[in-house]
Amino acid sequence: MNALMAIAGQEIRDGYRNKWIIAMTLLLAGFALTLTLLGSAPTGTVGTNSLLVTVVSLSSLTIFLIPLIALMLSYDAVIGEVERGTLLLLLSYPLARWHAIGGKFLGHLSVLAFATVVGYGSAGAVLVFQGVDADNANWFSFAAVIGSSVLLGAAFLAIGYLISTIVKERATAAGIAVAVWLLFVLIYDMALLGLLVADGGNGIGETVFNALLLANPTDAYRLFNLAGFEGMATFTGTIGLSANAEFSPLSLLGVQFGWIIVPLGLATWLFQRKEI
Amino acid sequence: MSAPNLELENTAKAYDGLRVLHDVSFAVSPGEVVALVGHNGAGKTTIMKLLLGLIRPTSGSVQVLGHDPAGSNAAQARLGMGFLPETVSFPANMTGREIMNFYARLKRQVRGDNDRLLETVGLADASDRRVKTYSKGMRQRLGLAQALIGSPRVLLLDEPTTGLDPTLRRSFYDTIMSLKDEGVTVLLASHALSEMESRVDRIAIMSKGRLMADGSMTDLRKKAQLPARIRLTTDDGAAGRAAEHLQGADIRHVNGRTVEFDCASENKMELVRRVTDIGVTIEDMEIELPNLDRIYELYQDNGEASS
């Protein structure tokens, strides 16, 4: 346990020292504030809906940015240390191998969570400053966006460790990480739409379609934030392909956790067998 | 004789069917300093990794401090071990002290000892500077300091003196000798043959994954049967006459006053006596025993021949 915390602490300190934390926080805050301020233009500055608009904007931002940031943090975690020779030294210490991956995960997750909470939180602070009612029920959605964004980040961190454990070279890991990002964030939904159009909506049953949606962590995230709440569907229009998909928020949360646990477990399992 | 601190028994290792270690057996006792020498890829680092439990042997067994280093009690064994990898690198933005604190925590040690260790390796003044400002030698010394955390009973050092200047090298070997006196087992993998030969108890020579020889310098000399090289300085003009009487020796060089020859170590006194018997005055005599470099080359050549 001590080793786990020591490694997590080391990652946090490293993130702080090499300015990663501050850069990520500023990036997320910059985008969140821009979207919030621009987003309030059509609805007027003081409106109940400006908060909802922000929630929708932030969740779209998350889908593009958070997986990218998480993969950048994690793709190097194992193979980079192998290549620099630091893993050899680390593993010569009295710790279990899962401590190494688990500690890195906790450290990177803390860094990512800090950047997300502070970055998106700044948008929330601006909204409060603009006079959005403090007990507006949509604050719950706002908090849910932040929380589930951290979960999405955790899923892509786990995927990144899996990539980093499998490859034999650092450059390969970087390539795969980019491919994974392109696939899950850009290509997947287009391919799914294309499939539906080509199919005319007949061949693919609803069950298959729903399963395909859950097979992408960013879609699970999207469903959770955009369709999971009453009133949200009206805003999201076509984004909510999911309008007819029937998932409870709890099951979507379960899927998000699955996207963390399975890759992380697999990465740990493979790492334990890896010959350094 | 106490039980060895580390032991390999008929250990072999193959990666994807490619054998990198053939049937190696050797053991190191407490208080013994052993040098592991061999060309790049001879299997030195593989042995270190096996001892650390980072890889498992394909066959045979490995024991460190009475435990299987890749088994369930591995952490127990590693608590008593210190390791310096061949290429040591640290997070560039941490200070020396922070790095020591991190590793001390992993080894479940108190931080207080770190100051003394940083002092030992001569980094006390630089301990609050970031590692990226360190020279290569300073990083190497930081690597050595982390290996000494928690007073290990087994030290595995891969190329420990690279990047150290002669003064630091000497203080490095002083540190090793005082650890030896405390009963620490030290395994050094190195190419710096000449500096090790007078300082280690035993030398293990590896070639192409095989252990070619293992013994003290005297044992190795005896076993290698390499000739001693002798240079005699005689009175004027007598060198040629002396050379004629050195049957059985391999004359390398003669001029007016000196004769240089190779002969089996045990014959050297007999040959010198023969020269004095014919009335040649010997003014000076230099004997050069085969050093580790020559012995090492012999085994490398044998390694070539046998493969």
Coordinates of C-alpha atoms in Angstrom, one line a residue:
Chain A
M1 CA 0.0 0.0 0.0
N2 CA 2.9 2.3 0.9
A3 CA 4.5 1.5 -2.4
L4 CA 1.3 2.3 -4.3
M5 CA 1.0 5.7 -2.6
A6 CA 4.7 6.4 -3.1
I7 CA 4.4 5.8 -6.9
A8 CA 1.2 7.8 -7.1
G9 CA 2.8 10.6 -5.2
Q10 CA 5.9 10.5 -7.5
E11 CA 3.6 10.8 -10.6
I12 CA 1.7 13.7 -9.2
R13 CA 4.9 15.5 -8.2
D14 CA 6.3 14.8 -11.7
G15 CA 3.2 16.2 -13.3
Y16 CA 3.5 19.3 -11.2
R17 CA 7.2 19.7 -11.9
N18 CA 7.1 19.3 -15.6
K19 CA 4.1 21.7 -15.8
W20 CA 1.7 19.1 -17.2
I21 CA -0.9 19.8 -14.5
I22 CA -0.9 23.5 -15.0
A23 CA -0.9 23.2 -18.8
M24 CA -3.9 20.8 -18.8
T25 CA -5.8 22.8 -16.3
L26 CA -5.3 26.0 -18.3
L27 CA -6.3 24.2 -21.6
L28 CA -9.5 22.8 -20.1
A29 CA -10.4 26.0 -18.4
G30 CA -9.7 28.0 -21.6
F31 CA -12.0 25.8 -23.7
A32 CA -14.6 25.6 -21.0
L33 CA -14.8 29.3 -20.5
T34 CA -14.8 30.0 -24.2
L35 CA -17.7 27.6 -24.7
T36 CA -19.6 28.9 -21.7
L37 CA -19.3 32.6 -22.8
L38 CA -20.1 31.8 -26.4
G39 CA -22.8 29.4 -25.4
S40 CA -24.6 32.0 -23.4
A41 CA -25.0 34.3 -26.5
P42 CA -28.1 32.6 -28.0
T43 CA -29.9 32.2 -24.8
G44 CA -29.1 35.5 -23.2
T45 CA -26.8 36.0 -20.3
V46 CA -29.3 35.2 -17.5
G47 CA -31.3 32.2 -18.4
T48 CA -32.1 28.9 -16.7
N49 CA -30.9 27.2 -19.8
S50 CA -27.4 28.7 -20.0
L51 CA -26.3 26.1 -17.5
L52 CA -27.8 23.3 -19.6
V53 CA -26.1 24.7 -22.7
T54 CA -22.8 24.7 -20.8
V55 CA -23.4 21.1 -19.8
V56 CA -23.9 20.0 -23.4
S57 CA -20.9 22.0 -24.6
L58 CA -18.6 20.6 -21.9
S59 CA -19.6 17.1 -22.6
S60 CA -18.8 17.6 -26.3
L61 CA -15.5 19.1 -25.3
T62 CA -14.7 16.2 -23.0
I63 CA -15.3 13.6 -25.8
F64 CA -12.6 15.3 -27.9
L65 CA -10.1 16.4 -25.3
I66 CA -10.2 14.1 -22.3
P67 CA -9.4 10.9 -24.2
L68 CA -6.5 12.6 -25.9
I69 CA -5.1 14.0 -22.7
A70 CA -5.5 10.7 -20.9
L71 CA -3.8 8.7 -23.7
M72 CA -0.9 11.2 -23.8
L73 CA -0.4 10.7 -20.1
S74 CA -0.5 7.0 -20.2
Y75 CA 0.8 5.6 -23.5
D76 CA 4.4 6.1 -22.3
A77 CA 3.9 4.8 -18.7
V78 CA 5.3 1.3 -19.1
I79 CA 7.2 1.3 -22.4
G80 CA 8.8 4.7 -21.8
E81 CA 10.1 3.5 -18.5
V82 CA 11.3 0.2 -20.1
E83 CA 13.3 2.2 -22.7
R84 CA 14.7 4.7 -20.2
G85 CA 15.8 1.8 -18.0
T86 CA 13.9 3.2 -15.0
L87 CA 11.5 0.3 -14.8
L88 CA 14.3 -2.1 -14.3
L89 CA 15.4 -0.1 -11.2
L90 CA 11.8 0.4 -9.9
L91 CA 11.0 -3.3 -10.1
S92 CA 14.2 -4.2 -8.3
Y93 CA 12.5 -2.7 -5.2
P94 CA 10.3 -4.7 -2.9
L95 CA 7.0 -4.0 -4.5
A96 CA 4.5 -6.1 -6.4
R97 CA 4.2 -5.3 -10.1
W98 CA 0.5 -4.3 -9.8
H99 CA 1.7 -1.5 -7.4
A100 CA 3.6 0.0 -10.3
I101 CA 0.6 0.2 -12.7
G102 CA -1.8 0.9 -9.9
G103 CA 0.3 3.7 -8.5
K104 CA 0.7 5.3 -11.8
F105 CA -3.0 5.0 -12.5
L106 CA -3.8 6.7 -9.1
G107 CA -1.2 9.4 -9.8
H108 CA -2.3 10.1 -13.4
L109 CA -6.0 10.0 -12.4
S110 CA -5.4 12.6 -9.6
V111 CA -3.6 14.9 -12.1
L112 CA -6.5 14.5 -14.7
A113 CA -9.2 14.9 -12.0
F114 CA -7.6 18.0 -10.7
A115 CA -7.3 19.6 -14.2
T116 CA -10.9 18.6 -15.0
V117 CA -12.5 19.8 -11.8
V118 CA -10.6 23.1 -11.7
G119 CA -10.9 23.7 -15.5
Y120 CA -14.6 22.9 -15.8
G121 CA -15.2 24.3 -12.3
S122 CA -14.0 27.7 -13.6
A123 CA -16.8 27.6 -16.1
G124 CA -19.2 26.9 -13.3
A125 CA -17.8 29.8 -11.3
V126 CA -18.4 32.1 -14.3
L127 CA -22.0 31.0 -14.5
V128 CA -22.6 31.7 -10.8
F129 CA -21.0 35.1 -11.4
Q130 CA -23.4 35.7 -14.2
G131 CA -26.2 35.0 -11.9
V132 CA -27.3 31.5 -12.5
D133 CA -29.4 30.3 -9.6
A134 CA -27.4 28.4 -7.1
D135 CA -30.1 25.8 -6.5
N136 CA -30.8 25.3 -10.2
A137 CA -31.5 21.6 -10.6
N138 CA -29.3 21.4 -13.6
W139 CA -26.2 21.9 -11.3
F140 CA -26.6 18.2 -10.8
S141 CA -26.1 17.6 -14.5
F142 CA -23.1 19.9 -14.3
A143 CA -21.5 17.9 -11.5
A144 CA -22.4 14.7 -13.4
V145 CA -20.5 16.0 -16.5
I146 CA -17.4 16.7 -14.4
G147 CA -17.6 13.3 -12.6
S148 CA -18.2 11.3 -15.7
S149 CA -15.5 13.2 -17.6
V150 CA -13.0 12.0 -15.0
L151 CA -14.4 8.5 -15.4
L152 CA -13.9 8.8 -19.2
G153 CA -10.4 10.0 -18.6
A154 CA -9.8 7.0 -16.3
A155 CA -11.0 4.6 -19.0
F156 CA -8.6 6.1 -21.6
L157 CA -5.8 6.0 -19.0
A158 CA -6.4 2.3 -18.6
I159 CA -6.5 1.8 -22.4
G160 CA -3.2 3.7 -22.6
Y161 CA -1.5 1.4 -20.0
L162 CA -2.8 -1.6 -22.0
I163 CA -1.2 -0.2 -25.1
S164 CA 2.0 0.7 -23.3
T165 CA 2.3 -2.8 -21.9
I166 CA 1.7 -4.6 -25.1
V167 CA 4.1 -2.8 -27.4
K168 CA 7.8 -3.3 -27.8
E169 CA 8.7 0.2 -28.8
R170 CA 7.6 3.6 -27.6
A171 CA 6.9 4.9 -31.1
T172 CA 4.4 2.1 -31.7
A173 CA 2.6 3.0 -28.5
A174 CA 2.2 6.6 -29.7
G175 CA 0.9 5.4 -33.0
I176 CA -1.6 3.0 -31.5
A177 CA -2.7 5.7 -29.0
V178 CA -3.5 8.1 -31.9
A179 CA -5.3 5.4 -33.8
V180 CA -7.4 4.5 -30.7
W181 CA -8.3 8.1 -30.3
L182 CA -9.3 8.5 -33.9
L183 CA -11.3 5.3 -33.8
F184 CA -13.3 5.9 -30.6
V185 CA -13.7 9.7 -31.0
L186 CA -14.1 10.3 -34.7
I187 CA -14.5 7.2 -36.8
Y188 CA -16.7 5.0 -34.7
D189 CA -19.8 7.2 -34.7
M190 CA -19.5 8.0 -38.4
A191 CA -19.1 4.3 -39.2
L192 CA -22.1 3.5 -37.0
L193 CA -24.2 6.2 -38.8
G194 CA -23.0 4.9 -42.2
L195 CA -23.9 1.4 -41.2
L196 CA -27.4 2.6 -40.2
V197 CA -27.9 4.5 -43.5
A198 CA -26.6 1.7 -45.6
D199 CA -28.8 -0.7 -43.7
G200 CA -31.9 1.4 -44.1
G201 CA -32.6 0.7 -40.4
N202 CA -33.9 -2.8 -41.1
G203 CA -31.2 -5.4 -40.7
I204 CA -29.6 -4.2 -37.5
G205 CA -31.9 -4.7 -34.5
E206 CA -32.1 -2.3 -31.7
T207 CA -30.2 -4.6 -29.4
V208 CA -27.2 -4.8 -31.7
F209 CA -27.2 -1.1 -32.2
N210 CA -27.3 -0.5 -28.5
A211 CA -24.5 -3.0 -27.9
L212 CA -22.5 -1.2 -30.5
L213 CA -23.0 2.1 -28.7
L214 CA -21.8 0.7 -25.4
A215 CA -18.7 -0.8 -27.1
N216 CA -17.3 2.7 -27.3
P217 CA -16.6 4.4 -24.0
T218 CA -17.1 7.9 -25.5
D219 CA -20.6 6.8 -26.6
A220 CA -21.4 5.5 -23.2
Y221 CA -20.3 8.8 -21.8
R222 CA -22.4 10.7 -24.3
L223 CA -25.5 8.6 -23.5
F224 CA -25.0 9.2 -19.8
N225 CA -24.7 12.9 -20.1
L226 CA -27.0 13.8 -23.0
A227 CA -29.8 11.3 -22.7
G228 CA -29.7 10.3 -19.2
F229 CA -31.6 13.4 -18.0
E230 CA -35.0 14.8 -18.6
G231 CA -34.9 17.9 -20.7
M232 CA -31.5 17.2 -22.1
A233 CA -32.8 15.3 -25.1
T234 CA -34.6 18.3 -26.4
F235 CA -31.3 20.2 -26.6
T236 CA -29.2 17.6 -28.1
G237 CA -31.4 16.9 -31.1
T238 CA -29.5 14.6 -33.5
I239 CA -26.6 14.1 -31.2
G240 CA -29.0 12.0 -29.2
L241 CA -29.0 9.1 -31.6
S242 CA -29.7 7.5 -28.4
A243 CA -33.1 9.0 -28.0
N244 CA -34.7 5.6 -28.5
A245 CA -31.9 3.8 -26.7
E246 CA -33.1 2.7 -23.3
F247 CA -30.4 2.7 -20.8
S248 CA -30.6 3.7 -17.2
P249 CA -28.0 6.2 -16.0
L250 CA -26.9 3.6 -13.5
S251 CA -26.2 1.0 -16.2
L252 CA -24.4 3.5 -18.2
L253 CA -22.2 4.3 -15.2
G254 CA -21.6 0.6 -14.9
V255 CA -20.4 0.5 -18.5
Q256 CA -18.1 3.4 -17.9
F257 CA -16.6 1.6 -14.9
G258 CA -16.3 -1.5 -17.0
W259 CA -14.2 0.5 -19.5
I260 CA -11.9 1.3 -16.7
I261 CA -11.6 -2.0 -14.9
V262 CA -11.3 -4.3 -17.9
P263 CA -8.4 -2.6 -19.7
L264 CA -6.6 -1.8 -16.4
G265 CA -7.0 -5.4 -15.3
L266 CA -5.8 -6.7 -18.6
A267 CA -2.8 -4.3 -18.5
T268 CA -1.9 -5.4 -15.0
W269 CA -2.2 -9.1 -15.9
L270 CA 0.0 -8.7 -18.9
F271 CA 2.5 -6.5 -17.0
Q272 CA 2.8 -9.2 -14.4
R273 CA 3.9 -11.6 -17.0
K274 CA 6.1 -9.2 -18.9
E275 CA 9.8 -9.9 -19.0
I276 CA 11.7 -6.7 -18.6
Chain B
M1 CA 31.4 -21.9 5.5
S2 CA 28.1 -20.0 5.7
A3 CA 25.3 -20.4 3.2
P4 CA 25.7 -18.4 0.1
N5 CA 23.8 -15.1 -0.2
L6 CA 23.1 -15.8 -3.8
E7 CA 23.3 -18.9 -5.8
L8 CA 22.6 -20.0 -9.4
E9 CA 22.3 -23.7 -10.0
N10 CA 22.4 -25.1 -13.6
T11 CA 20.5 -22.0 -14.6
A12 CA 19.7 -21.5 -18.2
K13 CA 17.6 -18.8 -19.9
A14 CA 16.2 -18.6 -23.4
Y15 CA 14.2 -15.9 -25.0
D16 CA 11.8 -17.2 -27.7
G17 CA 14.0 -20.3 -28.1
L18 CA 17.2 -18.3 -28.3
R19 CA 19.6 -19.3 -25.5
V20 CA 21.3 -16.4 -23.8
L21 CA 22.5 -18.4 -20.7
H22 CA 23.7 -22.0 -20.7
D23 CA 23.7 -24.0 -17.6
V24 CA 25.4 -21.5 -15.3
S25 CA 26.2 -22.5 -11.7
F26 CA 27.8 -20.2 -9.2
A27 CA 27.4 -18.9 -5.7
V28 CA 28.6 -15.9 -3.7
S29 CA 29.0 -16.0 0.1
P30 CA 28.5 -13.2 2.6
G31 CA 31.4 -10.8 2.6
E32 CA 32.6 -11.9 -0.9
V33 CA 33.2 -9.4 -3.7
V34 CA 32.9 -11.1 -7.1
A35 CA 33.5 -9.6 -10.5
L36 CA 31.4 -10.7 -13.4
V37 CA 33.2 -10.0 -16.7
G38 CA 32.4 -10.7 -20.3
H39 CA 31.7 -9.1 -23.6
N40 CA 28.5 -7.3 -24.3
G41 CA 25.7 -9.9 -24.6
A42 CA 27.7 -12.5 -22.7
G43 CA 24.9 -12.8 -20.2
K44 CA 26.0 -10.6 -17.3
T45 CA 22.8 -8.5 -17.3
T46 CA 20.7 -11.6 -17.7
I47 CA 22.2 -13.0 -14.5
M48 CA 21.5 -9.7 -12.7
K49 CA 17.9 -9.8 -13.9
L50 CA 17.5 -13.4 -12.8
L51 CA 18.9 -12.5 -9.4
L52 CA 16.4 -9.6 -9.2
G53 CA 13.5 -11.9 -10.2
L54 CA 12.7 -9.7 -13.1
I55 CA 12.9 -12.8 -15.4
R56 CA 12.5 -16.5 -14.6
P57 CA 15.0 -19.1 -15.5
T58 CA 14.1 -21.5 -18.3
S59 CA 15.6 -24.2 -16.3
G60 CA 17.6 -24.5 -13.1
S61 CA 17.2 -22.5 -10.0
V62 CA 18.0 -19.1 -8.5
Q63 CA 18.3 -18.3 -4.8
V64 CA 18.9 -14.9 -3.2
L65 CA 19.1 -14.6 0.6
G66 CA 17.4 -18.0 0.8
H67 CA 14.4 -17.0 -1.4
D68 CA 13.4 -17.5 -5.0
P69 CA 13.6 -13.9 -6.2
A70 CA 10.8 -14.5 -8.7
G71 CA 8.7 -16.4 -6.2
S72 CA 6.1 -15.4 -3.6
N73 CA 8.7 -14.2 -1.1
A74 CA 10.4 -12.1 -3.6
A75 CA 9.7 -8.8 -1.8
Q76 CA 11.5 -10.3 1.3
A77 CA 14.6 -11.0 -0.8
R78 CA 14.5 -7.6 -2.5
L79 CA 14.4 -5.8 0.8
G80 CA 17.9 -7.0 1.4
M81 CA 19.2 -6.2 -2.1
G82 CA 20.6 -3.1 -3.7
F83 CA 20.8 -2.7 -7.5
L84 CA 22.5 -0.3 -9.8
P85 CA 21.4 -0.8 -13.4
E86 CA 23.8 -0.4 -16.3
T87 CA 22.1 2.7 -17.6
V88 CA 20.7 4.6 -14.7
S89 CA 18.3 7.4 -15.2
F90 CA 16.0 9.4 -13.0
P91 CA 13.1 11.8 -13.5
A92 CA 14.9 15.0 -14.6
N93 CA 12.8 17.4 -12.7
M94 CA 13.2 15.9 -9.2
T95 CA 16.0 16.7 -6.9
G96 CA 18.5 14.2 -5.7
R97 CA 17.0 14.2 -2.3
E98 CA 13.5 13.7 -3.5
I99 CA 14.6 10.7 -5.5
M100 CA 16.3 9.2 -2.5
N101 CA 13.2 9.8 -0.4
F102 CA 11.1 8.1 -3.0
Y103 CA 13.3 5.0 -3.1
A104 CA 13.7 5.0 0.7
R105 CA 9.9 4.9 1.0
L106 CA 9.7 1.9 -1.5
K107 CA 12.3 0.1 0.7
R108 CA 10.4 1.0 3.8
Q109 CA 13.3 2.9 5.3
V110 CA 13.4 6.2 7.2
R111 CA 14.6 9.2 5.2
G112 CA 17.1 10.3 7.8
D113 CA 19.7 7.8 6.5
N114 CA 19.6 9.5 3.1
D115 CA 21.8 12.4 4.1
R116 CA 24.5 10.0 5.1
L117 CA 24.3 8.1 1.8
L118 CA 24.4 11.3 -0.2
E119 CA 27.4 12.3 1.8
T120 CA 29.1 8.9 1.1
V121 CA 28.8 9.3 -2.6
G122 CA 29.8 13.0 -2.5
L123 CA 26.4 14.5 -3.5
A124 CA 25.5 16.2 -0.2
D125 CA 26.0 19.7 -1.7
A126 CA 24.0 18.9 -4.9
S127 CA 21.1 17.1 -3.1
D128 CA 18.6 19.9 -3.5
R129 CA 19.4 20.5 -7.2
R130 CA 17.3 19.0 -9.9
V131 CA 18.7 15.9 -11.5
K132 CA 18.7 17.5 -15.0
T133 CA 21.6 19.7 -13.8
Y134 CA 23.7 16.7 -12.8
S135 CA 26.7 15.4 -14.7
K136 CA 26.9 11.8 -15.9
G137 CA 29.1 11.0 -13.0
M138 CA 26.8 12.6 -10.5
R139 CA 23.8 10.6 -11.8
Q140 CA 25.9 7.4 -11.5
R141 CA 26.7 8.3 -7.9
L142 CA 23.0 9.0 -7.2
G143 CA 22.4 5.5 -8.7
L144 CA 24.9 4.1 -6.3
A145 CA 23.4 6.0 -3.3
Q146 CA 20.0 4.5 -4.0
A147 CA 21.5 1.0 -4.2
L148 CA 22.9 1.5 -0.7
I149 CA 19.5 2.4 0.8
G150 CA 18.5 0.2 3.7
S151 CA 21.9 -1.4 4.2
P152 CA 21.4 -4.3 1.7
R153 CA 23.1 -7.6 2.3
V154 CA 23.4 -8.2 -1.4
L155 CA 24.6 -5.6 -3.9
L156 CA 24.3 -6.0 -7.6
L157 CA 26.2 -3.4 -9.5
D158 CA 26.1 -3.2 -13.3
E159 CA 29.0 -1.2 -14.6
P160 CA 29.3 0.9 -11.4
T161 CA 32.4 3.0 -12.3
T162 CA 31.4 4.3 -15.7
G163 CA 31.6 8.1 -15.7
L164 CA 33.6 8.3 -12.5
D165 CA 37.0 10.0 -12.4
P166 CA 39.9 8.1 -10.7
T167 CA 39.4 9.7 -7.3
L168 CA 35.8 8.8 -7.3
R169 CA 36.6 5.3 -8.5
R170 CA 39.0 4.9 -5.5
S171 CA 36.4 6.1 -3.1
F172 CA 33.8 3.8 -4.7
Y173 CA 36.1 0.8 -4.1
D174 CA 36.7 2.0 -0.6
T175 CA 33.0 2.0 0.0
I176 CA 32.8 -1.5 -1.5
M177 CA 35.6 -2.8 0.8
S178 CA 34.0 -1.4 3.9
L179 CA 30.7 -3.1 2.9
K180 CA 32.6 -6.3 2.4
D181 CA 33.9 -6.1 5.9
E182 CA 30.4 -5.8 7.1
G183 CA 29.6 -9.1 5.4
V184 CA 27.8 -7.7 2.3
T185 CA 27.9 -9.8 -0.8
V186 CA 28.8 -7.7 -3.9
L187 CA 28.5 -8.7 -7.5
L188 CA 30.1 -6.3 -9.9
A189 CA 29.6 -6.6 -13.7
S190 CA 32.2 -4.5 -15.5
H191 CA 34.5 -4.1 -18.4
A192 CA 37.1 -2.2 -16.3
L193 CA 39.2 -5.2 -15.8
S194 CA 42.5 -3.7 -14.6
E195 CA 40.9 -1.7 -11.8
M196 CA 39.0 -4.8 -10.5
E197 CA 41.6 -7.5 -10.5
S198 CA 43.3 -6.4 -7.3
R199 CA 40.1 -5.5 -5.5
V200 CA 37.8 -8.5 -5.9
D201 CA 37.9 -11.9 -4.3
R202 CA 36.8 -13.8 -7.3
I203 CA 36.3 -13.3 -10.9
A204 CA 33.7 -15.0 -13.1
I205 CA 34.3 -14.9 -16.8
M206 CA 31.4 -15.2 -19.1
S207 CA 31.4 -15.7 -22.8
K208 CA 28.3 -16.3 -25.0
G209 CA 26.1 -17.2 -22.1
R210 CA 28.5 -19.7 -20.6
L211 CA 30.5 -19.4 -17.4
M212 CA 34.1 -20.0 -18.7
A213 CA 36.0 -19.6 -15.5
D214 CA 35.3 -18.7 -11.9
G215 CA 38.0 -18.3 -9.3
S216 CA 40.5 -16.0 -7.6
M217 CA 43.1 -14.2 -9.7
T218 CA 45.7 -16.7 -8.6
D219 CA 43.4 -19.6 -9.6
L220 CA 42.7 -18.1 -12.9
R221 CA 46.4 -17.6 -13.7
K222 CA 47.2 -21.1 -12.8
K223 CA 44.3 -22.5 -14.8
A224 CA 44.9 -20.3 -17.8
Q225 CA 48.6 -21.3 -17.9
L226 CA 49.5 -18.1 -19.5
P227 CA 53.3 -17.4 -19.5
A228 CA 54.8 -14.8 -17.3
R229 CA 56.8 -12.1 -19.1
I230 CA 60.3 -11.4 -17.8
R231 CA 62.7 -8.7 -18.7
L232 CA 66.3 -9.1 -17.6
T233 CA 68.8 -6.3 -17.7
T234 CA 72.4 -7.7 -17.8
D235 CA 75.9 -6.2 -17.8
D236 CA 77.0 -4.9 -21.2
G237 CA 76.8 -7.2 -24.2
A238 CA 75.8 -10.3 -22.1
A239 CA 72.1 -10.3 -23.2
G240 CA 72.8 -12.4 -26.3
R241 CA 74.8 -15.0 -24.3
A242 CA 72.0 -15.2 -21.8
A243 CA 69.4 -15.6 -24.5
E244 CA 71.2 -18.7 -25.8
H245 CA 70.9 -20.4 -22.5
L246 CA 67.2 -19.8 -22.1
Q247 CA 66.0 -23.1 -23.6
G248 CA 62.3 -23.6 -23.3
A249 CA 61.6 -19.9 -23.0
D250 CA 60.0 -17.9 -25.8
I251 CA 62.5 -15.1 -26.5
R252 CA 60.6 -12.0 -27.6
H253 CA 63.3 -9.4 -27.8
V254 CA 67.1 -9.1 -27.3
N255 CA 69.4 -6.2 -27.6
G256 CA 72.7 -5.3 -26.0
R257 CA 71.7 -5.2 -22.4
T258 CA 68.2 -6.6 -22.1
V259 CA 66.5 -9.8 -23.0
E260 CA 62.7 -10.2 -22.8
F261 CA 61.1 -13.6 -22.8
D262 CA 57.9 -15.4 -21.9
C263 CA 58.0 -18.6 -19.8
A264 CA 55.7 -20.7 -17.8
S265 CA 55.3 -19.1 -14.4
E266 CA 56.7 -22.1 -12.5
N267 CA 59.9 -22.2 -14.6
K268 CA 60.9 -18.6 -14.2
M269 CA 63.2 -19.1 -11.2
E270 CA 64.9 -22.1 -12.9
L271 CA 65.6 -20.0 -16.0
V272 CA 67.0 -17.1 -14.1
R273 CA 69.3 -19.4 -12.2
R274 CA 70.6 -20.9 -15.4
V275 CA 71.5 -17.4 -16.6
T276 CA 73.4 -16.5 -13.4
D277 CA 75.2 -19.9 -13.6
I278 CA 76.9 -19.0 -16.8
G279 CA 78.3 -15.9 -15.2
V280 CA 76.0 -13.2 -16.5
T281 CA 75.4 -10.5 -14.0
I282 CA 71.7 -9.6 -13.7
E283 CA 71.4 -5.9 -12.8
D284 CA 67.6 -5.8 -12.9
M285 CA 64.7 -8.1 -13.4
E286 CA 61.0 -7.3 -14.1
I287 CA 58.4 -10.0 -13.9
E288 CA 55.0 -9.3 -15.4
L289 CA 52.4 -11.9 -14.4
P290 CA 49.5 -12.4 -16.7
N291 CA 46.9 -9.8 -15.9
L292 CA 43.1 -10.1 -16.1
D293 CA 43.1 -8.6 -19.6
R294 CA 45.2 -11.4 -21.0
I295 CA 43.3 -14.1 -19.1
Y296 CA 40.0 -12.5 -20.3
E297 CA 41.1 -12.5 -23.9
L298 CA 42.1 -16.1 -23.7
Y299 CA 38.7 -17.1 -22.5
Q300 CA 36.9 -14.9 -25.1
D301 CA 39.0 -16.6 -27.8
N302 CA 38.1 -20.0 -26.4
G303 CA 34.5 -19.0 -26.3
E304 CA 34.8 -18.2 -30.1
A305 CA 36.5 -21.5 -30.8
S306 CA 33.9 -23.6 -28.9
S307 CA 30.9 -22.0 -30.5

